Amino acid sequence: MPSKQCKTRVNELKTFCNSGVKFIEQFNFDFCASRYREFKTQKSALLSKKINLREVAATYNTKTPEALLSLWLTNLCIYMDFSIMQVQISPTAKYMVEEIGMLNMAELTLLFHRIREGFYGEFYGKFNPQIVLRACREYRQERGRIISKMNSEEQSKILNTLYEYE
């Protein structure tokens, strides 16, 4: 059963976006890039306490994070002038949720900024799901190293916030 804190976050989110469709419309990449621009490091994004993808799934449904990531992947391809097929978008978004479902919106925004900047590799003129998924794994590993360097109290705060819906 979700804690009082989680119920409050769910209620706040539902007040802001009463449906998954509204959430996806509101939390498009451009909105998030502007809203979370102050979080330039993984640690600052991690500590931002923004809603994470698992909370989004618990608030609306499990398809909402996948739909959000599909939109962000499409936006990435438009930005990079790549063509992308639906057969690539949906599975990549689903795999991403499996890899990075614990990321909050500030972290997700930072990850996509880094992908756009070539931080995790080059696409060589076309969309490559493997590069995106490798970027997700690398980001998650870097994030784990940051968490492991924190003291027990800091770790507990982060992990309790991120996993209360499991």
mmCIF file with all atom_site columns, C-alpha atoms in Angstrom:
data_model
loop_
_atom_site.group_PDB
_atom_site.id
_atom_site.type_symbol
_atom_site.label_atom_id
_atom_site.label_alt_id
_atom_site.label_comp_id
_atom_site.label_asym_id
_atom_site.label_entity_id
_atom_site.label_seq_id
_atom_site.pdbx_PDB_ins_code
_atom_site.Cartn_x
_atom_site.Cartn_y
_atom_site.Cartn_z
_atom_site.occupancy
_atom_site.B_iso_or_equiv
_atom_site.pdbx_formal_charge
_atom_site.auth_seq_id
_atom_site.auth_comp_id
_atom_site.auth_asym_id
_atom_site.auth_atom_id
_atom_site.pdbx_PDB_model_num
ATOM 1   C CA . MET A 1 1   ? 0.000  0.000  0.000   1.00 0.00 ? 1   MET A CA 1
ATOM 2   C CA . PRO A 1 2   ? 1.409  3.422  -0.958  1.00 0.00 ? 2   PRO A CA 1
ATOM 3   C CA . SER A 1 3   ? 2.513  5.727  1.833   1.00 0.00 ? 3   SER A CA 1
ATOM 4   C CA . LYS A 1 4   ? 0.804  9.015  2.681   1.00 0.00 ? 4   LYS A CA 1
ATOM 5   C CA . GLN A 1 5   ? 3.671  10.835 0.909   1.00 0.00 ? 5   GLN A CA 1
ATOM 6   C CA . CYS A 1 6   ? 3.103  8.833  -2.284  1.00 0.00 ? 6   CYS A CA 1
ATOM 7   C CA . LYS A 1 7   ? -0.653 9.397  -2.147  1.00 0.00 ? 7   LYS A CA 1
ATOM 8   C CA . THR A 1 8   ? 0.004  13.131 -1.830  1.00 0.00 ? 8   THR A CA 1
ATOM 9   C CA . ARG A 1 9   ? 2.304  13.075 -4.874  1.00 0.00 ? 9   ARG A CA 1
ATOM 10  C CA . VAL A 1 10  ? -0.288 11.131 -6.867  1.00 0.00 ? 10  VAL A CA 1
ATOM 11  C CA . ASN A 1 11  ? -3.010 13.601 -5.902  1.00 0.00 ? 11  ASN A CA 1
ATOM 12  C CA . GLU A 1 12  ? -0.797 16.547 -6.817  1.00 0.00 ? 12  GLU A CA 1
ATOM 13  C CA . LEU A 1 13  ? -0.013 15.007 -10.178 1.00 0.00 ? 13  LEU A CA 1
ATOM 14  C CA . LYS A 1 14  ? -3.670 14.219 -10.878 1.00 0.00 ? 14  LYS A CA 1
ATOM 15  C CA . THR A 1 15  ? -4.567 17.806 -10.006 1.00 0.00 ? 15  THR A CA 1
ATOM 16  C CA . PHE A 1 16  ? -1.946 19.058 -12.450 1.00 0.00 ? 16  PHE A CA 1
ATOM 17  C CA . CYS A 1 17  ? -2.729 16.464 -15.165 1.00 0.00 ? 17  CYS A CA 1
ATOM 18  C CA . ASN A 1 18  ? -5.984 14.595 -14.630 1.00 0.00 ? 18  ASN A CA 1
ATOM 19  C CA . SER A 1 19  ? -5.197 11.871 -17.187 1.00 0.00 ? 19  SER A CA 1
ATOM 20  C CA . GLY A 1 20  ? -2.248 10.097 -18.740 1.00 0.00 ? 20  GLY A CA 1
ATOM 21  C CA . VAL A 1 21  ? -2.979 11.814 -22.035 1.00 0.00 ? 21  VAL A CA 1
ATOM 22  C CA . LYS A 1 22  ? -2.807 15.226 -20.359 1.00 0.00 ? 22  LYS A CA 1
ATOM 23  C CA . PHE A 1 23  ? 0.443  14.205 -18.662 1.00 0.00 ? 23  PHE A CA 1
ATOM 24  C CA . ILE A 1 24  ? 1.989  13.223 -21.996 1.00 0.00 ? 24  ILE A CA 1
ATOM 25  C CA . GLU A 1 25  ? 0.801  16.461 -23.596 1.00 0.00 ? 25  GLU A CA 1
ATOM 26  C CA . GLN A 1 26  ? 2.102  18.573 -20.715 1.00 0.00 ? 26  GLN A CA 1
ATOM 27  C CA . PHE A 1 27  ? 5.406  16.787 -20.119 1.00 0.00 ? 27  PHE A CA 1
ATOM 28  C CA . ASN A 1 28  ? 6.704  16.914 -23.672 1.00 0.00 ? 28  ASN A CA 1
ATOM 29  C CA . PHE A 1 29  ? 10.459 17.217 -24.099 1.00 0.00 ? 29  PHE A CA 1
ATOM 30  C CA . ASP A 1 30  ? 10.477 20.956 -24.779 1.00 0.00 ? 30  ASP A CA 1
ATOM 31  C CA . PHE A 1 31  ? 8.473  21.662 -21.609 1.00 0.00 ? 31  PHE A CA 1
ATOM 32  C CA . CYS A 1 32  ? 10.770 19.459 -19.519 1.00 0.00 ? 32  CYS A CA 1
ATOM 33  C CA . ALA A 1 33  ? 13.917 20.872 -21.121 1.00 0.00 ? 33  ALA A CA 1
ATOM 34  C CA . SER A 1 34  ? 12.797 24.333 -20.044 1.00 0.00 ? 34  SER A CA 1
ATOM 35  C CA . ARG A 1 35  ? 11.401 23.339 -16.647 1.00 0.00 ? 35  ARG A CA 1
ATOM 36  C CA . TYR A 1 36  ? 14.387 21.224 -15.573 1.00 0.00 ? 36  TYR A CA 1
ATOM 37  C CA . ARG A 1 37  ? 17.246 23.148 -17.201 1.00 0.00 ? 37  ARG A CA 1
ATOM 38  C CA . GLU A 1 38  ? 18.771 23.923 -13.794 1.00 0.00 ? 38  GLU A CA 1
ATOM 39  C CA . PHE A 1 39  ? 19.600 20.236 -13.238 1.00 0.00 ? 39  PHE A CA 1
ATOM 40  C CA . LYS A 1 40  ? 22.827 19.957 -15.194 1.00 0.00 ? 40  LYS A CA 1
ATOM 41  C CA . THR A 1 41  ? 24.429 17.084 -13.271 1.00 0.00 ? 41  THR A CA 1
ATOM 42  C CA . GLN A 1 42  ? 23.181 13.603 -12.534 1.00 0.00 ? 42  GLN A CA 1
ATOM 43  C CA . LYS A 1 43  ? 23.366 14.186 -8.799  1.00 0.00 ? 43  LYS A CA 1
ATOM 44  C CA . SER A 1 44  ? 21.316 17.391 -8.929  1.00 0.00 ? 44  SER A CA 1
ATOM 45  C CA . ALA A 1 45  ? 18.718 15.705 -11.149 1.00 0.00 ? 45  ALA A CA 1
ATOM 46  C CA . LEU A 1 46  ? 18.643 12.645 -8.883  1.00 0.00 ? 46  LEU A CA 1
ATOM 47  C CA . LEU A 1 47  ? 18.107 14.796 -5.791  1.00 0.00 ? 47  LEU A CA 1
ATOM 48  C CA . SER A 1 48  ? 15.429 16.939 -7.457  1.00 0.00 ? 48  SER A CA 1
ATOM 49  C CA . LYS A 1 49  ? 12.587 14.782 -6.060  1.00 0.00 ? 49  LYS A CA 1
ATOM 50  C CA . LYS A 1 50  ? 10.590 15.131 -9.278  1.00 0.00 ? 50  LYS A CA 1
ATOM 51  C CA . ILE A 1 51  ? 8.054  12.482 -10.199 1.00 0.00 ? 51  ILE A CA 1
ATOM 52  C CA . ASN A 1 52  ? 9.569  9.327  -11.671 1.00 0.00 ? 52  ASN A CA 1
ATOM 53  C CA . LEU A 1 53  ? 8.333  7.032  -14.419 1.00 0.00 ? 53  LEU A CA 1
ATOM 54  C CA . ARG A 1 54  ? 7.143  4.370  -11.970 1.00 0.00 ? 54  ARG A CA 1
ATOM 55  C CA . GLU A 1 55  ? 5.029  6.949  -10.174 1.00 0.00 ? 55  GLU A CA 1
ATOM 56  C CA . VAL A 1 56  ? 3.591  8.023  -13.523 1.00 0.00 ? 56  VAL A CA 1
ATOM 57  C CA . ALA A 1 57  ? 2.654  4.398  -14.239 1.00 0.00 ? 57  ALA A CA 1
ATOM 58  C CA . ALA A 1 58  ? 1.093  4.017  -10.787 1.00 0.00 ? 58  ALA A CA 1
ATOM 59  C CA . THR A 1 59  ? -0.839 7.270  -11.164 1.00 0.00 ? 59  THR A CA 1
ATOM 60  C CA . TYR A 1 60  ? -2.241 6.653  -14.639 1.00 0.00 ? 60  TYR A CA 1
ATOM 61  C CA . ASN A 1 61  ? -1.363 3.262  -16.116 1.00 0.00 ? 61  ASN A CA 1
ATOM 62  C CA . THR A 1 62  ? 1.658  1.286  -17.284 1.00 0.00 ? 62  THR A CA 1
ATOM 63  C CA . LYS A 1 63  ? 1.284  2.490  -20.863 1.00 0.00 ? 63  LYS A CA 1
ATOM 64  C CA . THR A 1 64  ? 1.685  6.173  -19.983 1.00 0.00 ? 64  THR A CA 1
ATOM 65  C CA . PRO A 1 65  ? 5.494  6.081  -19.471 1.00 0.00 ? 65  PRO A CA 1
ATOM 66  C CA . GLU A 1 66  ? 5.866  4.074  -22.694 1.00 0.00 ? 66  GLU A CA 1
ATOM 67  C CA . ALA A 1 67  ? 3.759  6.600  -24.594 1.00 0.00 ? 67  ALA A CA 1
ATOM 68  C CA . LEU A 1 68  ? 5.741  9.473  -23.100 1.00 0.00 ? 68  LEU A CA 1
ATOM 69  C CA . LEU A 1 69  ? 9.055  7.884  -24.121 1.00 0.00 ? 69  LEU A CA 1
ATOM 70  C CA . SER A 1 70  ? 7.684  7.131  -27.592 1.00 0.00 ? 70  SER A CA 1
ATOM 71  C CA . LEU A 1 71  ? 6.906  10.817 -27.978 1.00 0.00 ? 71  LEU A CA 1
ATOM 72  C CA . TRP A 1 72  ? 10.350 11.794 -26.692 1.00 0.00 ? 72  TRP A CA 1
ATOM 73  C CA . LEU A 1 73  ? 12.039 9.318  -29.066 1.00 0.00 ? 73  LEU A CA 1
ATOM 74  C CA . THR A 1 74  ? 10.064 10.748 -31.969 1.00 0.00 ? 74  THR A CA 1
ATOM 75  C CA . ASN A 1 75  ? 11.112 14.239 -30.885 1.00 0.00 ? 75  ASN A CA 1
ATOM 76  C CA . LEU A 1 76  ? 14.745 13.067 -30.708 1.00 0.00 ? 76  LEU A CA 1
ATOM 77  C CA . CYS A 1 77  ? 14.554 11.779 -34.272 1.00 0.00 ? 77  CYS A CA 1
ATOM 78  C CA . ILE A 1 78  ? 12.982 15.003 -35.520 1.00 0.00 ? 78  ILE A CA 1
ATOM 79  C CA . TYR A 1 79  ? 15.717 16.983 -33.779 1.00 0.00 ? 79  TYR A CA 1
ATOM 80  C CA . MET A 1 80  ? 18.430 14.807 -35.322 1.00 0.00 ? 80  MET A CA 1
ATOM 81  C CA . ASP A 1 81  ? 16.681 14.630 -38.708 1.00 0.00 ? 81  ASP A CA 1
ATOM 82  C CA . PHE A 1 82  ? 16.367 10.834 -38.591 1.00 0.00 ? 82  PHE A CA 1
ATOM 83  C CA . SER A 1 83  ? 13.528 8.739  -39.857 1.00 0.00 ? 83  SER A CA 1
ATOM 84  C CA . ILE A 1 84  ? 12.056 6.290  -37.382 1.00 0.00 ? 84  ILE A CA 1
ATOM 85  C CA . MET A 1 85  ? 9.472  3.555  -37.795 1.00 0.00 ? 85  MET A CA 1
ATOM 86  C CA . GLN A 1 86  ? 6.714  2.683  -35.342 1.00 0.00 ? 86  GLN A CA 1
ATOM 87  C CA . VAL A 1 87  ? 8.181  -0.815 -35.151 1.00 0.00 ? 87  VAL A CA 1
ATOM 88  C CA . GLN A 1 88  ? 11.278 0.816  -33.598 1.00 0.00 ? 88  GLN A CA 1
ATOM 89  C CA . ILE A 1 89  ? 9.562  3.340  -31.343 1.00 0.00 ? 89  ILE A CA 1
ATOM 90  C CA . SER A 1 90  ? 7.252  1.156  -29.274 1.00 0.00 ? 90  SER A CA 1
ATOM 91  C CA . PRO A 1 91  ? 9.693  -1.632 -28.374 1.00 0.00 ? 91  PRO A CA 1
ATOM 92  C CA . THR A 1 92  ? 12.467 0.857  -27.626 1.00 0.00 ? 92  THR A CA 1
ATOM 93  C CA . ALA A 1 93  ? 10.172 2.820  -25.308 1.00 0.00 ? 93  ALA A CA 1
ATOM 94  C CA . LYS A 1 94  ? 9.095  -0.391 -23.567 1.00 0.00 ? 94  LYS A CA 1
ATOM 95  C CA . TYR A 1 95  ? 12.698 -1.515 -23.058 1.00 0.00 ? 95  TYR A CA 1
ATOM 96  C CA . MET A 1 96  ? 13.572 1.952  -21.784 1.00 0.00 ? 96  MET A CA 1
ATOM 97  C CA . VAL A 1 97  ? 10.874 1.756  -19.109 1.00 0.00 ? 97  VAL A CA 1
ATOM 98  C CA . GLU A 1 98  ? 12.378 -1.569 -18.010 1.00 0.00 ? 98  GLU A CA 1
ATOM 99  C CA . GLU A 1 99  ? 15.880 -0.051 -17.873 1.00 0.00 ? 99  GLU A CA 1
ATOM 100 C CA . ILE A 1 100 ? 15.170 3.381  -16.429 1.00 0.00 ? 100 ILE A CA 1
ATOM 101 C CA . GLY A 1 101 ? 11.723 3.279  -14.810 1.00 0.00 ? 101 GLY A CA 1
ATOM 102 C CA . MET A 1 102 ? 13.251 4.655  -11.622 1.00 0.00 ? 102 MET A CA 1
ATOM 103 C CA . LEU A 1 103 ? 14.379 7.897  -13.269 1.00 0.00 ? 103 LEU A CA 1
ATOM 104 C CA . ASN A 1 104 ? 12.544 11.069 -12.389 1.00 0.00 ? 104 ASN A CA 1
ATOM 105 C CA . MET A 1 105 ? 11.597 13.652 -14.992 1.00 0.00 ? 105 MET A CA 1
ATOM 106 C CA . ALA A 1 106 ? 14.680 15.809 -14.339 1.00 0.00 ? 106 ALA A CA 1
ATOM 107 C CA . GLU A 1 107 ? 16.933 12.767 -14.814 1.00 0.00 ? 107 GLU A CA 1
ATOM 108 C CA . LEU A 1 108 ? 15.073 11.692 -17.935 1.00 0.00 ? 108 LEU A CA 1
ATOM 109 C CA . THR A 1 109 ? 15.470 15.172 -19.391 1.00 0.00 ? 109 THR A CA 1
ATOM 110 C CA . LEU A 1 110 ? 19.197 15.139 -18.634 1.00 0.00 ? 110 LEU A CA 1
ATOM 111 C CA . LEU A 1 111 ? 19.539 11.698 -20.231 1.00 0.00 ? 111 LEU A CA 1
ATOM 112 C CA . PHE A 1 112 ? 17.879 12.887 -23.442 1.00 0.00 ? 112 PHE A CA 1
ATOM 113 C CA . HIS A 1 113 ? 20.038 16.037 -23.494 1.00 0.00 ? 113 HIS A CA 1
ATOM 114 C CA . ARG A 1 114 ? 23.095 13.818 -23.249 1.00 0.00 ? 114 ARG A CA 1
ATOM 115 C CA . ILE A 1 115 ? 21.860 11.521 -26.021 1.00 0.00 ? 115 ILE A CA 1
ATOM 116 C CA . ARG A 1 116 ? 21.258 14.567 -28.237 1.00 0.00 ? 116 ARG A CA 1
ATOM 117 C CA . GLU A 1 117 ? 24.784 15.792 -27.501 1.00 0.00 ? 117 GLU A CA 1
ATOM 118 C CA . GLY A 1 118 ? 26.361 12.462 -28.475 1.00 0.00 ? 118 GLY A CA 1
ATOM 119 C CA . PHE A 1 119 ? 27.514 11.775 -24.922 1.00 0.00 ? 119 PHE A CA 1
ATOM 120 C CA . TYR A 1 120 ? 26.748 8.053  -25.282 1.00 0.00 ? 120 TYR A CA 1
ATOM 121 C CA . GLY A 1 121 ? 27.781 7.490  -28.890 1.00 0.00 ? 121 GLY A CA 1
ATOM 122 C CA . GLU A 1 122 ? 27.014 8.469  -32.454 1.00 0.00 ? 122 GLU A CA 1
ATOM 123 C CA . PHE A 1 123 ? 23.989 7.450  -34.484 1.00 0.00 ? 123 PHE A CA 1
ATOM 124 C CA . TYR A 1 124 ? 25.712 7.725  -37.887 1.00 0.00 ? 124 TYR A CA 1
ATOM 125 C CA . GLY A 1 125 ? 22.754 9.321  -39.629 1.00 0.00 ? 125 GLY A CA 1
ATOM 126 C CA . LYS A 1 126 ? 19.940 7.020  -38.520 1.00 0.00 ? 126 LYS A CA 1
ATOM 127 C CA . PHE A 1 127 ? 18.043 6.059  -35.401 1.00 0.00 ? 127 PHE A CA 1
ATOM 128 C CA . ASN A 1 128 ? 19.576 3.114  -33.588 1.00 0.00 ? 128 ASN A CA 1
ATOM 129 C CA . PRO A 1 129 ? 17.614 1.618  -30.657 1.00 0.00 ? 129 PRO A CA 1
ATOM 130 C CA . GLN A 1 130 ? 20.749 -0.123 -29.380 1.00 0.00 ? 130 GLN A CA 1
ATOM 131 C CA . ILE A 1 131 ? 22.538 3.192  -28.868 1.00 0.00 ? 131 ILE A CA 1
ATOM 132 C CA . VAL A 1 132 ? 19.557 4.579  -26.959 1.00 0.00 ? 132 VAL A CA 1
ATOM 133 C CA . LEU A 1 133 ? 19.293 1.493  -24.758 1.00 0.00 ? 133 LEU A CA 1
ATOM 134 C CA . ARG A 1 134 ? 23.030 1.437  -24.128 1.00 0.00 ? 134 ARG A CA 1
ATOM 135 C CA . ALA A 1 135 ? 22.781 5.101  -23.104 1.00 0.00 ? 135 ALA A CA 1
ATOM 136 C CA . CYS A 1 136 ? 20.028 4.157  -20.638 1.00 0.00 ? 136 CYS A CA 1
ATOM 137 C CA . ARG A 1 137 ? 22.179 1.409  -19.122 1.00 0.00 ? 137 ARG A CA 1
ATOM 138 C CA . GLU A 1 138 ? 25.224 3.687  -18.890 1.00 0.00 ? 138 GLU A CA 1
ATOM 139 C CA . TYR A 1 139 ? 23.189 6.462  -17.279 1.00 0.00 ? 139 TYR A CA 1
ATOM 140 C CA . ARG A 1 140 ? 21.721 3.999  -14.777 1.00 0.00 ? 140 ARG A CA 1
ATOM 141 C CA . GLN A 1 141 ? 25.199 2.661  -13.910 1.00 0.00 ? 141 GLN A CA 1
ATOM 142 C CA . GLU A 1 142 ? 26.555 6.187  -13.426 1.00 0.00 ? 142 GLU A CA 1
ATOM 143 C CA . ARG A 1 143 ? 23.548 6.935  -11.249 1.00 0.00 ? 143 ARG A CA 1
ATOM 144 C CA . GLY A 1 144 ? 24.245 3.841  -9.165  1.00 0.00 ? 144 GLY A CA 1
ATOM 145 C CA . ARG A 1 145 ? 27.804 5.001  -8.579  1.00 0.00 ? 145 ARG A CA 1
ATOM 146 C CA . ILE A 1 146 ? 26.507 8.375  -7.383  1.00 0.00 ? 146 ILE A CA 1
ATOM 147 C CA . ILE A 1 147 ? 24.061 6.722  -4.986  1.00 0.00 ? 147 ILE A CA 1
ATOM 148 C CA . SER A 1 148 ? 26.750 4.366  -3.673  1.00 0.00 ? 148 SER A CA 1
ATOM 149 C CA . LYS A 1 149 ? 28.907 7.356  -2.689  1.00 0.00 ? 149 LYS A CA 1
ATOM 150 C CA . MET A 1 150 ? 26.129 8.922  -0.614  1.00 0.00 ? 150 MET A CA 1
ATOM 151 C CA . ASN A 1 151 ? 25.716 8.370  3.095   1.00 0.00 ? 151 ASN A CA 1
ATOM 152 C CA . SER A 1 152 ? 23.073 5.915  4.337   1.00 0.00 ? 152 SER A CA 1
ATOM 153 C CA . GLU A 1 153 ? 20.523 8.601  5.182   1.00 0.00 ? 153 GLU A CA 1
ATOM 154 C CA . GLU A 1 154 ? 20.737 10.178 1.712   1.00 0.00 ? 154 GLU A CA 1
ATOM 155 C CA . GLN A 1 155 ? 20.480 6.748  0.080   1.00 0.00 ? 155 GLN A CA 1
ATOM 156 C CA . SER A 1 156 ? 17.446 5.866  2.157   1.00 0.00 ? 156 SER A CA 1
ATOM 157 C CA . LYS A 1 157 ? 15.635 9.075  1.187   1.00 0.00 ? 157 LYS A CA 1
ATOM 158 C CA . ILE A 1 158 ? 16.272 8.462  -2.498  1.00 0.00 ? 158 ILE A CA 1
ATOM 159 C CA . LEU A 1 159 ? 15.442 4.777  -2.501  1.00 0.00 ? 159 LEU A CA 1
ATOM 160 C CA . ASN A 1 160 ? 12.277 5.235  -0.433  1.00 0.00 ? 160 ASN A CA 1
ATOM 161 C CA . THR A 1 161 ? 11.060 7.908  -2.821  1.00 0.00 ? 161 THR A CA 1
ATOM 162 C CA . LEU A 1 162 ? 11.871 5.873  -5.906  1.00 0.00 ? 162 LEU A CA 1
ATOM 163 C CA . TYR A 1 163 ? 10.527 2.457  -4.978  1.00 0.00 ? 163 TYR A CA 1
ATOM 164 C CA . GLU A 1 164 ? 7.445  2.908  -2.820  1.00 0.00 ? 164 GLU A CA 1
ATOM 165 C CA . TYR A 1 165 ? 5.132  1.800  -5.621  1.00 0.00 ? 165 TYR A CA 1
ATOM 166 C CA . GLU A 1 166 ? 6.787  -1.556 -6.258  1.00 0.00 ? 166 GLU A CA 1
#
